[in-house]
mmCIF file of C-alpha atoms in Angstrom:
data_model
loop_
_atom_site.group_PDB
_atom_site.id
_atom_site.type_symbol
_atom_site.label_atom_id
_atom_site.label_comp_id
_atom_site.label_asym_id
_atom_site.label_seq_id
_atom_site.Cartn_x
_atom_site.Cartn_y
_atom_site.Cartn_z
ATOM 1 C CA UNK A 72 16.727 -30.238 17.110
ATOM 2 C CA UNK A 73 18.167 -26.734 16.983
ATOM 3 C CA UNK A 74 21.501 -26.150 18.470
ATOM 4 C CA UNK A 75 21.983 -22.893 20.728
ATOM 5 C CA UNK A 76 23.937 -21.211 17.715
ATOM 6 C CA UNK A 77 21.153 -21.762 15.391
ATOM 7 C CA UNK A 78 18.701 -20.329 17.968
ATOM 8 C CA UNK A 79 20.882 -17.324 18.294
ATOM 9 C CA UNK A 80 21.223 -16.711 14.701
ATOM 10 C CA UNK A 81 17.473 -17.169 14.117
ATOM 11 C CA UNK A 82 16.682 -14.586 16.859
ATOM 12 C CA UNK A 83 19.380 -12.176 15.345
ATOM 13 C CA UNK A 84 17.665 -12.666 11.898
ATOM 14 C CA UNK A 85 14.124 -12.083 13.369
ATOM 15 C CA UNK A 86 15.276 -8.900 15.162
ATOM 16 C CA UNK A 87 16.998 -7.530 11.869
ATOM 17 C CA UNK A 88 13.736 -8.303 10.040
ATOM 18 C CA UNK A 89 11.773 -6.487 12.808
ATOM 19 C CA UNK A 90 14.092 -3.351 12.815
ATOM 20 C CA UNK A 91 13.995 -3.341 8.986
ATOM 21 C CA UNK A 92 10.040 -3.394 9.028
ATOM 22 C CA UNK A 93 9.996 -0.751 11.786
ATOM 23 C CA UNK A 94 12.125 1.488 9.637
ATOM 24 C CA UNK A 95 9.858 1.045 6.462
ATOM 25 C CA UNK A 96 6.704 1.761 8.829
ATOM 26 C CA UNK A 97 8.450 5.037 9.940
ATOM 27 C CA UNK A 98 9.445 5.715 6.177
ATOM 28 C CA UNK A 99 5.729 5.291 5.189
ATOM 29 C CA UNK A 100 4.729 7.776 7.886
ATOM 30 C CA UNK A 101 7.307 10.192 6.975
ATOM 31 C CA UNK A 102 5.906 10.216 3.414
ATOM 32 C CA UNK A 103 2.525 10.541 4.705
ATOM 33 C CA UNK A 104 3.206 13.337 6.903
ATOM 34 C CA UNK A 105 5.309 15.013 3.855
ATOM 35 C CA UNK A 106 2.403 14.536 1.687
ATOM 36 C CA UNK A 107 -0.008 16.173 3.994
ATOM 37 C CA UNK A 108 2.286 19.127 4.687
ATOM 38 C CA UNK A 109 2.477 19.650 0.980
ATOM 39 C CA UNK A 110 -1.179 19.538 0.630
ATOM 40 C CA UNK A 111 -1.963 21.831 3.506
ATOM 41 C CA UNK A 112 0.649 24.285 2.260
ATOM 42 C CA UNK A 113 -0.901 24.285 -1.353
ATOM 43 C CA UNK A 114 -4.390 24.450 0.220
ATOM 44 C CA UNK A 115 -3.566 27.497 2.296
ATOM 45 C CA UNK A 116 -1.931 29.138 -0.731
ATOM 46 C CA UNK A 117 -4.877 28.365 -3.112
ATOM 47 C CA UNK A 118 -7.256 29.594 -0.476
ATOM 48 C CA UNK A 119 -5.642 32.892 -0.112
ATOM 49 C CA UNK A 120 -5.557 33.307 -3.920
ATOM 50 C CA UNK A 121 -9.218 32.425 -4.071
ATOM 51 C CA UNK A 122 -10.241 34.809 -1.412
ATOM 52 C CA UNK A 123 -8.361 37.559 -3.430
ATOM 53 C CA UNK A 124 -9.989 36.860 -6.488
ATOM 54 C CA UNK A 125 -13.504 36.576 -4.829
ATOM 55 C CA UNK A 126 -12.853 40.073 -3.422
ATOM 56 C CA UNK A 127 -12.027 41.434 -6.821
ATOM 57 C CA UNK A 128 -15.327 40.101 -8.470
ATOM 58 C CA UNK A 129 -17.467 42.937 -10.029
ATOM 59 C CA UNK A 130 -20.842 41.014 -10.396
ATOM 60 C CA UNK A 131 -22.554 37.641 -10.037
ATOM 61 C CA UNK A 132 -21.770 36.392 -13.412
ATOM 62 C CA UNK A 133 -17.922 36.674 -12.782
ATOM 63 C CA UNK A 134 -18.437 35.130 -9.481
ATOM 64 C CA UNK A 135 -20.186 32.077 -11.069
ATOM 65 C CA UNK A 136 -17.507 31.758 -13.573
ATOM 66 C CA UNK A 137 -14.817 32.080 -10.899
ATOM 67 C CA UNK A 138 -16.430 29.215 -8.829
ATOM 68 C CA UNK A 139 -16.943 26.993 -11.950
ATOM 69 C CA UNK A 140 -13.202 27.482 -12.690
ATOM 70 C CA UNK A 141 -12.290 25.932 -9.401
ATOM 71 C CA UNK A 142 -14.192 22.388 -9.903
ATOM 72 C CA UNK A 143 -11.689 20.795 -12.197
ATOM 73 C CA UNK A 144 -8.409 21.794 -10.425
ATOM 74 C CA UNK A 145 -9.925 20.775 -7.116
ATOM 75 C CA UNK A 146 -10.924 17.358 -8.550
ATOM 76 C CA UNK A 147 -7.716 16.906 -10.018
ATOM 77 C CA UNK A 148 -5.764 17.685 -6.839
ATOM 78 C CA UNK A 149 -7.932 15.408 -4.853
ATOM 79 C CA UNK A 150 -7.365 12.467 -7.256
ATOM 80 C CA UNK A 151 -3.515 13.132 -7.197
ATOM 81 C CA UNK A 152 -3.547 13.211 -3.374
ATOM 82 C CA UNK A 153 -5.543 10.033 -3.352
ATOM 83 C CA UNK A 154 -3.188 8.504 -5.692
ATOM 84 C CA UNK A 155 -0.119 9.556 -3.624
ATOM 85 C CA UNK A 156 -1.746 8.338 -0.634
ATOM 86 C CA UNK A 157 -2.570 5.021 -2.240
ATOM 87 C CA UNK A 158 1.270 4.506 -3.631
ATOM 88 C CA UNK A 159 2.528 5.193 -0.162
ATOM 89 C CA UNK A 160 0.164 2.695 1.460
ATOM 90 C CA UNK A 161 0.658 -0.038 -1.134
ATOM 91 C CA UNK A 162 4.462 0.429 -1.240
ATOM 92 C CA UNK A 163 4.756 -0.038 2.482
ATOM 93 C CA UNK A 164 2.255 -2.787 2.605
ATOM 94 C CA UNK A 165 4.327 -4.448 -0.250
ATOM 95 C CA UNK A 166 7.551 -4.276 2.014
ATOM 96 C CA UNK A 167 5.712 -5.886 4.801
ATOM 97 C CA UNK A 168 4.228 -8.498 2.482
ATOM 98 C CA UNK A 169 7.792 -9.283 1.065
ATOM 99 C CA UNK A 170 9.221 -10.009 4.512
ATOM 100 C CA UNK A 171 6.407 -11.953 5.647
ATOM 101 C CA UNK A 172 6.555 -14.110 2.508
ATOM 102 C CA UNK A 173 10.195 -14.428 2.954
ATOM 103 C CA UNK A 174 9.797 -15.496 6.583
ATOM 104 C CA UNK A 175 7.021 -17.898 5.857
ATOM 105 C CA UNK A 176 9.074 -19.565 2.975
ATOM 106 C CA UNK A 177 12.135 -19.702 5.532
ATOM 107 C CA UNK A 178 9.832 -21.352 7.946
ATOM 108 C CA UNK A 179 8.500 -23.832 5.519
ATOM 109 C CA UNK A 180 11.997 -24.626 4.419
ATOM 110 C CA UNK A 181 13.135 -25.270 7.962
ATOM 111 C CA UNK A 182 9.971 -27.385 8.658
ATOM 112 C CA UNK A 183 10.558 -29.410 5.700
ATOM 113 C CA UNK A 184 14.201 -29.929 6.783
ATOM 114 C CA UNK A 185 12.927 -30.977 10.243
ATOM 115 C CA UNK A 186 10.598 -33.677 8.682
ATOM 116 C CA UNK A 187 13.317 -34.844 6.350
ATOM 117 C CA UNK A 188 15.602 -35.124 9.344
ATOM 118 C CA UNK A 189 12.955 -36.802 11.518
ATOM 119 C CA UNK A 190 12.257 -39.194 8.400
ATOM 120 C CA UNK A 191 15.796 -40.204 8.259
ATOM 121 C CA UNK A 192 15.826 -41.086 12.064
ATOM 122 C CA UNK A 193 12.307 -42.571 12.023
ATOM 123 C CA UNK A 194 11.967 -46.202 13.127
ATOM 124 C CA UNK A 195 11.371 -49.026 10.724
ATOM 125 C CA UNK A 196 7.779 -49.201 9.717
ATOM 126 C CA UNK A 197 6.955 -45.452 10.070
ATOM 127 C CA UNK A 198 7.249 -44.692 6.435
ATOM 128 C CA UNK A 199 3.498 -44.218 6.083
ATOM 129 C CA UNK A 200 3.414 -41.611 8.793
ATOM 130 C CA UNK A 201 6.406 -40.022 7.312
ATOM 131 C CA UNK A 202 4.908 -39.793 3.916
ATOM 132 C CA UNK A 203 1.667 -38.292 5.422
ATOM 133 C CA UNK A 204 3.655 -35.617 7.249
ATOM 134 C CA UNK A 205 5.339 -34.751 3.985
ATOM 135 C CA UNK A 206 2.147 -34.729 2.126
ATOM 136 C CA UNK A 207 0.670 -32.353 4.654
ATOM 137 C CA UNK A 208 3.794 -30.146 4.489
ATOM 138 C CA UNK A 209 3.271 -29.916 0.621
ATOM 139 C CA UNK A 210 -0.505 -29.287 0.893
ATOM 140 C CA UNK A 211 -0.004 -26.480 3.325
ATOM 141 C CA UNK A 212 2.733 -24.963 1.171
ATOM 142 C CA UNK A 213 0.377 -25.207 -1.953
ATOM 143 C CA UNK A 214 -2.468 -23.841 0.110
ATOM 144 C CA UNK A 215 -0.186 -20.791 1.100
ATOM 145 C CA UNK A 216 0.851 -20.157 -2.418
ATOM 146 C CA UNK A 217 -2.868 -20.157 -3.680
ATOM 147 C CA UNK A 218 -3.787 -17.653 -0.867
ATOM 148 C CA UNK A 219 -0.717 -15.445 -1.880
ATOM 149 C CA UNK A 220 -2.035 -15.497 -5.714
ATOM 150 C CA UNK A 221 -5.796 -14.726 -4.488
ATOM 151 C CA UNK A 222 -4.360 -11.883 -2.511
ATOM 152 C CA UNK A 223 -2.157 -10.608 -5.518
ATOM 153 C CA UNK A 224 -5.043 -10.825 -7.887
ATOM 154 C CA UNK A 225 -7.568 -8.934 -5.333
ATOM 155 C CA UNK A 226 -4.837 -6.278 -4.944
ATOM 156 C CA UNK A 227 -4.515 -5.783 -8.658
ATOM 157 C CA UNK A 228 -8.365 -5.531 -9.015
ATOM 158 C CA UNK A 229 -8.442 -2.984 -6.185
ATOM 159 C CA UNK A 230 -5.845 -0.873 -7.754
ATOM 160 C CA UNK A 231 -7.790 -0.987 -11.120
ATOM 161 C CA UNK A 232 -10.883 -0.102 -9.494
ATOM 162 C CA UNK A 233 -9.174 2.666 -7.660
ATOM 163 C CA UNK A 234 -7.711 4.100 -11.000
ATOM 164 C CA UNK A 235 -10.911 3.791 -12.598
ATOM 165 C CA UNK A 236 -12.857 5.590 -9.821
ATOM 166 C CA UNK A 237 -10.264 8.458 -9.683
ATOM 167 C CA UNK A 238 -10.421 8.885 -13.590
ATOM 168 C CA UNK A 239 -14.268 9.050 -13.150
ATOM 169 C CA UNK A 240 -14.259 11.573 -10.516
ATOM 170 C CA UNK A 241 -11.697 13.820 -12.551
ATOM 171 C CA UNK A 242 -13.773 13.415 -15.735
ATOM 172 C CA UNK A 243 -17.104 14.160 -13.700
ATOM 173 C CA UNK A 244 -15.500 17.322 -12.253
ATOM 174 C CA UNK A 245 -14.251 18.362 -15.821
ATOM 175 C CA UNK A 246 -17.651 18.054 -17.051
ATOM 176 C CA UNK A 247 -19.302 19.824 -14.105
ATOM 177 C CA UNK A 248 -16.751 22.632 -14.556
ATOM 178 C CA UNK A 249 -17.394 22.996 -18.139
ATOM 179 C CA UNK A 250 -21.334 23.039 -17.522
ATOM 180 C CA UNK A 251 -21.133 25.667 -14.832
ATOM 181 C CA UNK A 252 -18.976 27.805 -17.174
ATOM 182 C CA UNK A 253 -21.382 27.327 -19.809
ATOM 183 C CA UNK A 254 -24.292 28.306 -17.633
ATOM 184 C CA UNK A 255 -22.547 31.256 -16.553
ATOM 185 C CA UNK A 256 -22.390 32.720 -19.885
#
């Protein structure tokens, strides 16, 4: 049974965790807003430069070459933006996962201690029930660890796929830009 002091300490620890996670969520949002502001500023500047370049074009051939020269940088910037976005999201998610895993491990330890305490105070003849309870706790812990490993593996596969798609998109844009430049000549 928990004492009032243990309950207060537990509530205090939970509130500290909640405040910490809230701060991490806001930190992630701040990074996202900063990224979007930077991207918007860059897009406005590039748009103004592109407009100036288009206005100074003398013939259709030059216009096609100008447009072709924009493909690769746009794709690279889109890939970089996506990468930053992914990094922000995965970093914030990792902080939440770490906190969640810590709380689950803490809860499992407390429950195991509770089961051990109950086993010590159990009446004679209840050894089988206690052994079943301990076995159930161990099985639940193992299942949770298996789920954690599967989520980690899925996350690693998703990141590898994201990187492959970003690289493919950038390469495709490079090839399209080169083909457009060649066609303009």
